[in-house]
GROMACS .gro file of C-alpha atoms in nm:
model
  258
    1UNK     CA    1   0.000   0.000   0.000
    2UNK     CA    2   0.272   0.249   0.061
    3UNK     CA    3   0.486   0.107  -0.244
    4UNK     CA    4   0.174   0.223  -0.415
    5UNK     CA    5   0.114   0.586  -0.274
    6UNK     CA    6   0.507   0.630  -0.348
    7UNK     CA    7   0.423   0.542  -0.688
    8UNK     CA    8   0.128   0.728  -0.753
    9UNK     CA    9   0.314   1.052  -0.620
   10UNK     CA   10   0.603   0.997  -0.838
   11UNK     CA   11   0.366   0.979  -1.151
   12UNK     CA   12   0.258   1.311  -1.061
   13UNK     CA   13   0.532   1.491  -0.991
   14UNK     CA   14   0.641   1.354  -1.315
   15UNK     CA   15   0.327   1.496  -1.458
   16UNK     CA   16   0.397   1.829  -1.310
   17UNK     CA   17   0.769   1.814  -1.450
   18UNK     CA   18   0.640   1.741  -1.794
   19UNK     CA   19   0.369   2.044  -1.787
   20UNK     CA   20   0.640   2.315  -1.647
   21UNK     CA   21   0.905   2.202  -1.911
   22UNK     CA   22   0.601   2.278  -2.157
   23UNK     CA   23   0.533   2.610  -2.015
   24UNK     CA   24   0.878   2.715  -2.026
   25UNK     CA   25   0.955   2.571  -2.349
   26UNK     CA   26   0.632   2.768  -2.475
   27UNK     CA   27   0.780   3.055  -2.317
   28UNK     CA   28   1.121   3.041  -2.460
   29UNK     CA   29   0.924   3.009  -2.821
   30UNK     CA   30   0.716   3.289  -2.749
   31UNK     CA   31   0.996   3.520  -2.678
   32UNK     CA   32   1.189   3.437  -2.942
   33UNK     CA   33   0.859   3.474  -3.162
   34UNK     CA   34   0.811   3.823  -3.034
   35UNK     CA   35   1.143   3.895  -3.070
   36UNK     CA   36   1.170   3.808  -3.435
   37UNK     CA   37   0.866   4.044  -3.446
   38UNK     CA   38   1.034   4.339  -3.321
   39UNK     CA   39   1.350   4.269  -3.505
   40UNK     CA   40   1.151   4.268  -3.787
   41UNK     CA   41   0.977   4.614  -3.720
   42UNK     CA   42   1.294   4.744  -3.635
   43UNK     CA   43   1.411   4.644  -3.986
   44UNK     CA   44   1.078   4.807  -4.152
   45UNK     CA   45   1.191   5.115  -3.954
   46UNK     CA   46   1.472   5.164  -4.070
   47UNK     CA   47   1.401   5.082  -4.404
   48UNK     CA   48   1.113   5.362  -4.335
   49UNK     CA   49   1.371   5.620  -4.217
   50UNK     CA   50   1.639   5.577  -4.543
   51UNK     CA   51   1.373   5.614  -4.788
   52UNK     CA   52   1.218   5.942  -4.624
   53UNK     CA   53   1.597   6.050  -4.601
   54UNK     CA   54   1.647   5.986  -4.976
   55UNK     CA   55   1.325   6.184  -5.079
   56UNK     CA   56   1.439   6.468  -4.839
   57UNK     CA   57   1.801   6.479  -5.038
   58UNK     CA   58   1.619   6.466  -5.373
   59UNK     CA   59   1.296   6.731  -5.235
   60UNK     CA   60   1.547   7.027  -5.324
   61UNK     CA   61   1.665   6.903  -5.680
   62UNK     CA   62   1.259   6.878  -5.774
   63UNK     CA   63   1.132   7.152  -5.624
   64UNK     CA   64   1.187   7.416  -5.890
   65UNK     CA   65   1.019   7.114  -6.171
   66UNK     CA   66   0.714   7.097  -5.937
   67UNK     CA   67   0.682   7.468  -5.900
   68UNK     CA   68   0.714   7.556  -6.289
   69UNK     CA   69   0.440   7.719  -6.449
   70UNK     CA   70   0.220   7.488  -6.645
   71UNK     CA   71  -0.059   7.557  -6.842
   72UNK     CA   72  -0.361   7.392  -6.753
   73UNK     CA   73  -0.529   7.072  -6.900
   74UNK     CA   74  -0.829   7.213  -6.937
   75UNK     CA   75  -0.715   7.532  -7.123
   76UNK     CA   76  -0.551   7.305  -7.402
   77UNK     CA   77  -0.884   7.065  -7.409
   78UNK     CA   78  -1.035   7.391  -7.483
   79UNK     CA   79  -0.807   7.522  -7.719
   80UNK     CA   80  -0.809   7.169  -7.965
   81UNK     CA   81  -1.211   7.214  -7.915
   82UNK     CA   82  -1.235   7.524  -8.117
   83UNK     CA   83  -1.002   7.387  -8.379
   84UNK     CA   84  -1.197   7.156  -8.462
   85UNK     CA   85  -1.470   7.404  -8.539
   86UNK     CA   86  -1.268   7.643  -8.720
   87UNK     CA   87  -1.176   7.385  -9.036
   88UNK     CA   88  -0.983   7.644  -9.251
   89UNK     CA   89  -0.706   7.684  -8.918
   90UNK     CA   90  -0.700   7.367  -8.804
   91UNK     CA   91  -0.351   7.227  -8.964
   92UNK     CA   92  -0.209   7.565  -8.867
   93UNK     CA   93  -0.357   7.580  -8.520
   94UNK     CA   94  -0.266   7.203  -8.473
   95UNK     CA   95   0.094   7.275  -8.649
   96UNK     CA   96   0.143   7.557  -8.376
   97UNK     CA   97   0.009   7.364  -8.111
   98UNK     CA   98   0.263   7.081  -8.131
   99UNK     CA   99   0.513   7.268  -8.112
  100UNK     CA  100   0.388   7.471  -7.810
  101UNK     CA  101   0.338   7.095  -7.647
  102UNK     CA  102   0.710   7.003  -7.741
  103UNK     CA  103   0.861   7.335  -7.544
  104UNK     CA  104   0.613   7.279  -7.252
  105UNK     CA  105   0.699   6.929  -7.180
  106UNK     CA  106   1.058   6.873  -7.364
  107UNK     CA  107   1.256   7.181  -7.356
  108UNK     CA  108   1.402   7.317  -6.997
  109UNK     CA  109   1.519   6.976  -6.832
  110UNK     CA  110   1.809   7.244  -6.719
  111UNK     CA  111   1.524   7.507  -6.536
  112UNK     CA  112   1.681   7.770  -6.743
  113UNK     CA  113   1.642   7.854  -7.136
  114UNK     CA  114   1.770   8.123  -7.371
  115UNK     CA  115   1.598   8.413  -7.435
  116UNK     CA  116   1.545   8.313  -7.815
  117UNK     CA  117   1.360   7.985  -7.723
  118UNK     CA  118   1.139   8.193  -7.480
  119UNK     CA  119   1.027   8.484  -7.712
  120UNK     CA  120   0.930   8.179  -7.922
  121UNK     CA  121   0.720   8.037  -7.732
  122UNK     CA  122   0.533   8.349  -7.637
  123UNK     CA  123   0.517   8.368  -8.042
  124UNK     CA  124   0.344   8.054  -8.093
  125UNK     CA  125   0.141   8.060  -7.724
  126UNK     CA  126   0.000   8.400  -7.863
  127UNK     CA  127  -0.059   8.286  -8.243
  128UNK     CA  128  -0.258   8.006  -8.126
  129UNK     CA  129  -0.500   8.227  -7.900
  130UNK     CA  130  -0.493   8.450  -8.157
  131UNK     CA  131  -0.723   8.262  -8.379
  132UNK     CA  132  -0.976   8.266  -8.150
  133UNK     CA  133  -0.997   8.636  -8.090
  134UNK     CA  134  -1.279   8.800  -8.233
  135UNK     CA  135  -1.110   9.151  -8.351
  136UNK     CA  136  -0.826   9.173  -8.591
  137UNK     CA  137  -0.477   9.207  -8.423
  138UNK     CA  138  -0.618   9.216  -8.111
  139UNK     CA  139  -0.310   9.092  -7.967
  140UNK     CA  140   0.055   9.261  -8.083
  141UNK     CA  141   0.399   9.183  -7.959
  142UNK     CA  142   0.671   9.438  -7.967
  143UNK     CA  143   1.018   9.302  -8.009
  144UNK     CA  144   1.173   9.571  -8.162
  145UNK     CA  145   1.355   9.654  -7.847
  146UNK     CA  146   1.557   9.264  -7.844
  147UNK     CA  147   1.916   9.309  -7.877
  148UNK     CA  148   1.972   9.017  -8.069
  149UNK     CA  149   2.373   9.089  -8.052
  150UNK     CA  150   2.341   9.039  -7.652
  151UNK     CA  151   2.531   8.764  -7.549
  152UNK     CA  152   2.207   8.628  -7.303
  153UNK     CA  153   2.000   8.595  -7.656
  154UNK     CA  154   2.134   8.320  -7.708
  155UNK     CA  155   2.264   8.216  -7.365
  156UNK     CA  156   2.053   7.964  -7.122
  157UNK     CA  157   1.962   8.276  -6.857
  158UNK     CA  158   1.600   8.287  -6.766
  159UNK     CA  159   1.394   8.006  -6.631
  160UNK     CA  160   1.171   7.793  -6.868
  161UNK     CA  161   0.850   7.917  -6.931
  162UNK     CA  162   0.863   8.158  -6.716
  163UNK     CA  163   0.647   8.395  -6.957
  164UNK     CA  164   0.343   8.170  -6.933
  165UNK     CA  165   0.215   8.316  -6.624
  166UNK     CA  166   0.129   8.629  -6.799
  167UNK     CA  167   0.014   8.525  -7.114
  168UNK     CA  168  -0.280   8.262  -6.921
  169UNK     CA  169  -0.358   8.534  -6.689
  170UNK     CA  170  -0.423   8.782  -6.930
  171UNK     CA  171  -0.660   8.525  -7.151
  172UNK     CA  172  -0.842   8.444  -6.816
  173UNK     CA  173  -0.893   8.773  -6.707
  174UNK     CA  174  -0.900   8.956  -6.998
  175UNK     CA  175  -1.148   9.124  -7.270
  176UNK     CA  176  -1.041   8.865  -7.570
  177UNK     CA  177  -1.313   9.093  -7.746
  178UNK     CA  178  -1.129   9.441  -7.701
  179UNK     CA  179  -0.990   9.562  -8.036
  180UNK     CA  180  -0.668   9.621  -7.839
  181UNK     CA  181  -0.708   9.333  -7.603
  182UNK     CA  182  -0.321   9.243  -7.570
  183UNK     CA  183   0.006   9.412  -7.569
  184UNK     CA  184   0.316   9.234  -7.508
  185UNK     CA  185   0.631   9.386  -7.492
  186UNK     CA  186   0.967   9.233  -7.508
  187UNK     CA  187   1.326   9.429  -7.415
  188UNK     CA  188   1.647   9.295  -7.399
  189UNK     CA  189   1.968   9.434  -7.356
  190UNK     CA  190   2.364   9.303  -7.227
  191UNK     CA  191   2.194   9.388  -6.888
  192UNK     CA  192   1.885   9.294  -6.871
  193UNK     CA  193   1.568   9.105  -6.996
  194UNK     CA  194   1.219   9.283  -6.937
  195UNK     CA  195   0.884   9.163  -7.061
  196UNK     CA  196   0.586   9.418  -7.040
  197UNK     CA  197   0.207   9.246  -7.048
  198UNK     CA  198  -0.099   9.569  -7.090
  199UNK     CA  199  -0.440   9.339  -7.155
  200UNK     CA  200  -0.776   9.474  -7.161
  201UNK     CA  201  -1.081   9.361  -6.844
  202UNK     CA  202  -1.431   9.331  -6.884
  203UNK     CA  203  -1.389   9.479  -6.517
  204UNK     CA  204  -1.201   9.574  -6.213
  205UNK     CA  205  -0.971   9.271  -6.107
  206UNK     CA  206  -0.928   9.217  -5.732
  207UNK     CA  207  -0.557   9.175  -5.694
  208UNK     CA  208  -0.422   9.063  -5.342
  209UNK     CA  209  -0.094   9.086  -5.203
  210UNK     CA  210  -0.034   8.722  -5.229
  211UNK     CA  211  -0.212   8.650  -5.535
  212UNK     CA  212  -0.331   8.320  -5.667
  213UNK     CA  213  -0.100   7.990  -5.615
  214UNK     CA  214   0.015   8.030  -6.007
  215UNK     CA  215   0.200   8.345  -5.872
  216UNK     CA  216   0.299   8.223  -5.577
  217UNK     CA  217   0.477   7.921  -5.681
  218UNK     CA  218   0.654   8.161  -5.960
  219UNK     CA  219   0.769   8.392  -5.692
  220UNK     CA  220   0.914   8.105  -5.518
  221UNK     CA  221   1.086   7.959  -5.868
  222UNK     CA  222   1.207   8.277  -5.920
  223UNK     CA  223   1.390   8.281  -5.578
  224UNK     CA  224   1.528   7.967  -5.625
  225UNK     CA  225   1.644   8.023  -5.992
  226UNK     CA  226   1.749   8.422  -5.975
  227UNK     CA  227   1.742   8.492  -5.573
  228UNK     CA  228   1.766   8.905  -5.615
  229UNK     CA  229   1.815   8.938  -5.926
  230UNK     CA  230   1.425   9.009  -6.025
  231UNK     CA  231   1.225   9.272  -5.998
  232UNK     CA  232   0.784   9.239  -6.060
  233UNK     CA  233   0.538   9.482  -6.066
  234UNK     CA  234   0.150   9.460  -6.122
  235UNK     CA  235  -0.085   9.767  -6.147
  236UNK     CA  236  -0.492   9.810  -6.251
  237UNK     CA  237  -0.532  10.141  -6.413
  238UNK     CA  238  -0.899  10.153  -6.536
  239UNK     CA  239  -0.987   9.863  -6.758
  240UNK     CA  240  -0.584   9.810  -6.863
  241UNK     CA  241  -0.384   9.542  -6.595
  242UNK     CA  242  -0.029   9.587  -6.666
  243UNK     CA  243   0.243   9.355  -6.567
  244UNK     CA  244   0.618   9.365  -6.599
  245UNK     CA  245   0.894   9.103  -6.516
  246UNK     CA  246   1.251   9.227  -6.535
  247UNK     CA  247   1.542   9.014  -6.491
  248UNK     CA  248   1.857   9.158  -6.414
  249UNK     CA  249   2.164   8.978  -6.537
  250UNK     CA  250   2.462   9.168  -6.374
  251UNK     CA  251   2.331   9.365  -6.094
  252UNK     CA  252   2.136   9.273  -5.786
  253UNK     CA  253   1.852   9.472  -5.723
  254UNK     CA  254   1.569   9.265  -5.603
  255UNK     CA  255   1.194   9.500  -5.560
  256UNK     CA  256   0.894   9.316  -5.562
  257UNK     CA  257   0.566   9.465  -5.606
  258UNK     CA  258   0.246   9.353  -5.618
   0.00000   0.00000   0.00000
């Protein structure tokens, strides 16, 4: 009888030895389970942290691309709309368009562009609005004043597309039905470059010190292109809305005005 008591109480503390080396062994995987988890989110972190640091090195170098001035979709849609309508203009209006489309999206991988290619594309950005305007030379550019001998004519100097804030605004905001709707004005010298933008309203514009976010992210291209070495001005006299950008190429004298 107590052979068999003896017995019985070995059994279970043999039991109880068996279910505590389960527990701890269950343990020991467990820990090592959550610490493979943490290793592993450690990892992920990391991994998290380079790529942020890479897209903070690379946020300067894109910053002036995502801030250029780019015409909107919905002006272009527009634009191929009424060409279709207008059958005697449409391979010229198409033939002008193109190339518009090849300066906006291919030319200026640098930022900056020559004069030349610029005062081309206000050419061709103005010919194809032109068709649609309703009076006769509605819209004139002066260029008498280019000094075509100036070594920046040629020379990559002022920053891609910069004109084409202007030329939109004064389409959107201006009286396309005015019989002098659109003056633009073009100036350069060994100096400087100037460009000069009188368009007719239907009204009084509200202009604000900040303006809209197409001159804001200009203002800030600019500063990151030229730093001082711009000067802008916009006034509202009557029903004319001038505009003038001025980029100095050899002195520093940054004013601007809204």
């Amino acid at each position: 009888m107590i052979m068999e008591n003896i017995s019985f109480h070995i059994f279970i503390y043999i039991i109880l030895f068996g279910v505590i080396v389960l527990l701890i062994i269950s343990f020991i995987s467990l820990l090592n389970s959550e610490q493979n988890k943490r290793k592993k989110l450690l990892n992920e972190k990391r991994k998290m942290i380079n790529q942020i640091s890479e897209l903070n090195k690379t946020k300067a170098l894109i910053e002036t691309e995502h801030l250029k001035f780019q015409l909107k979709p919905h002006t272009l849609i527009n634009i191929l709309s009424n060409l279709k309508v207008i059958a005697g203009k449409l391979n010229k209006g198409m033939d002008i368009l193109s190339d518009t489309l090849d300066y906006i999206l291919y030319q200026g991988n640098t930022h900056l562009v020559s004069v030349e290619d610029e005062i081309n594309f206000i050419r061709k950005y103005l010919k194809l609005n032109n068709i649609f305007t309703t009076s006769i030379d509605a819209i004139k550019i002066d260029t008498s004043n280019i000094d075509m001998n100036s070594t920046f004519y040629r020379e990559n100097c002022i920053p891609h597309l910069i004109t084409g804030y202007f030329l939109e605004n004064a389409f959107k905001h201006g009286d396309t039905e005015h019989p002098d709707f659109l003056n633009v004005r073009i100036i350069l010298t060994d100096t400087f470059f100037e460009m000069i933008v009188t368009n007719r309203t239907k009204r009084q514009i509200m202009h604000s010190n900040n303006g809209g976010l197409g001159l804001v992210n200009m203002r800030k291209r600019l500063d990151l292109l030229l730093k001082d070495k711009y000067e802008m001005q916009s006034r509202q006299n009557g029903t004319a809305f001038h505009s003038t950008l001025k980029i100095n190429f050899e002195q520093k004298t940054a004013n601007t005005k809204t």
